């Protein structure tokens, strides 16, 4: 692991006055899946790498009665990648974990939670009267309202200590429910105390967008409707609902991925240059561009639902409706391709294609910027459009597809690429997980990578009319086979409305594997 990558964080964490006092990180819903697979492993990695303020302890809270030491060492450990030489440090981290069982809707339980926080703070530092408090709500949305209410009434830190609350999506189901939740939260906490997590904002290549766009003069000049024909933002997963059908069916792919992860990426790709790197300046620009996007119309959308592949293996044989947790006859889409428009000076006429789906042919998240055709082409229309591809996952990469002379005795253009593949260029660099970056941001009080209330309201405004129409008219998605690339109808929409062209002649050669 490279030490350098952490230097900045460690310096900030250990020098900041605000971070010198005790911190308690409370995992609400500590017995659940998210806590087990993501939150506790992330806390361990941050602790292992000395990234957390030195005086931090951890408190789990859930209804189940459990022994936190057993839970961490037996249930969570498989997700924690503890190396043999880290045993001592791991045990040290486990010993800093505490647990309290309690309800999600009774004031006495939250009063006990408050007493427990104070008690543990005093155990570590007898003179102290409190600690900075971070509450991570790894909970189902059904208990958000009561938990936040009771936290606010019983568990806020005494000043000057801070209280921060991390909220997981879904942030409502449409404009109305989201606004109700936002209003509820805003009565209890200030905007500075609320951290709405969208884990895509913690991914390396999503964070890279701001640097790529605003630290390169060559991109600044061409990042507009004069040069760009279309932009695609794609999310694909090669597996279905995996028994989570009950949850998924309530939301569908649009709410699960598009309205949040893909729209967040879109806003970073399309926003104007912020005045500075300041979180509020950046979030102001993100909101501004979202405000320029009209609501999506049904005619600009293709919806799909996967069916089992009779020739597939295991899960692939199972269609969405075969999942016993999915209601019979459900019309919830598991695939969606939508074309968004941005009505502003920079983007007028440039389609933004958002594509997302489960049970497709591959795991991929990428941003593809397709440039306009060469004007005054002297090569008999044989030049492919340039493309800039930012691959978020798997294998982070930035590559630019360009035409060069085909090597040899000829004068023909050949589509090739300028390739920055991270695993080759930054071999050995430690790439923190999205949750590591985001949880650290909360300790540091940086809201840059979290979703602000007005941003959220705009995101719902864009999607709510479409979602309501789909539900009211019970619109049937088109079936596609588990493991396919998607729907031909989506390709047609991308070509016609999205102005996207696909060059099937392009063949990529992994030059890292070439012999010299
Ligand atoms: N650094 C690296 O590792 C590099 C890797 N490569 C690899 O080379 C391969 C080709 O490169 P690239 O151009 O990026 O990717 P692809 O050829 O896989 O896809 C290009 C785009 O065309 C779409 N597409 C694919 N098939 C069709 C079709 N039949 N009709 C319409 N649209 C289609 C894809 O959408 P959809 O996602 O929906 O299928 C995607 O948006 C990829 O596997 C890529 O990973 C290339 C350059 C650098
Ligand atoms: O938020 C969600 O994201 C995951 C995909 O996350 P990734 O980091 O593995 O790309 C998705 O599977 C899930 O359905 C969705 O709720």
mmCIF file of C-alpha atoms and ligand atoms in Angstrom, residues 169 199-200 203 235 237 239 244 247-248 256-257 261 358 363 393, ligand 2:
data_model
loop_
_atom_site.group_PDB
_atom_site.id
_atom_site.type_symbol
_atom_site.label_atom_id
_atom_site.label_comp_id
_atom_site.label_asym_id
_atom_site.label_seq_id
_atom_site.Cartn_x
_atom_site.Cartn_y
_atom_site.Cartn_z
ATOM 1 C CA UNK A 169 -31.019 6.234 -0.223
ATOM 2 C CA UNK A 199 -21.944 6.097 -3.128
ATOM 3 C CA UNK A 200 -21.248 6.787 -6.820
ATOM 4 C CA UNK A 203 -15.940 6.468 -6.855
ATOM 5 C CA UNK A 235 -24.718 1.326 -15.774
ATOM 6 C CA UNK A 237 -24.963 -5.346 -14.004
ATOM 7 C CA UNK A 239 -26.937 -10.235 -12.247
ATOM 8 C CA UNK A 244 -33.836 -8.644 -3.259
ATOM 9 C CA UNK A 247 -37.240 -4.293 -2.250
ATOM 10 C CA UNK A 248 -36.413 -3.752 -5.900
ATOM 11 C CA UNK A 256 -32.619 2.440 -7.911
ATOM 12 C CA UNK A 257 -29.881 3.748 -10.186
ATOM 13 C CA UNK A 261 -26.241 7.617 -9.483
ATOM 14 C CA UNK A 358 -29.824 -5.524 -14.338
ATOM 15 C CA UNK A 363 -20.660 -5.236 -15.283
ATOM 16 C CA UNK A 393 -15.847 0.324 -13.309
HETATM 17 O O1 LIG B 2 -27.259 1.727 -5.246
HETATM 18 C C1 LIG B 2 -27.160 0.677 -5.849
HETATM 19 O O2 LIG B 2 -25.977 0.368 -6.421
HETATM 20 C C2 LIG B 2 -25.642 -0.988 -6.684
HETATM 21 C C3 LIG B 2 -24.438 -0.964 -7.621
HETATM 22 O O3 LIG B 2 -23.353 -0.396 -6.953
HETATM 23 P P1 LIG B 2 -21.873 -0.708 -7.441
HETATM 24 O O4 LIG B 2 -21.024 0.173 -6.618
HETATM 25 O O5 LIG B 2 -21.644 -2.166 -7.195
HETATM 26 O O6 LIG B 2 -21.832 -0.397 -8.891
HETATM 27 C C4 LIG B 2 -26.800 -1.753 -7.290
HETATM 28 O O7 LIG B 2 -26.476 -3.120 -7.391
HETATM 29 C C5 LIG B 2 -28.020 -1.597 -6.386
HETATM 30 O O8 LIG B 2 -29.140 -2.220 -7.014
HETATM 31 C C6 LIG B 2 -28.326 -0.142 -6.154
HETATM 32 O O9 LIG B 2 -29.321 -0.032 -5.157
#
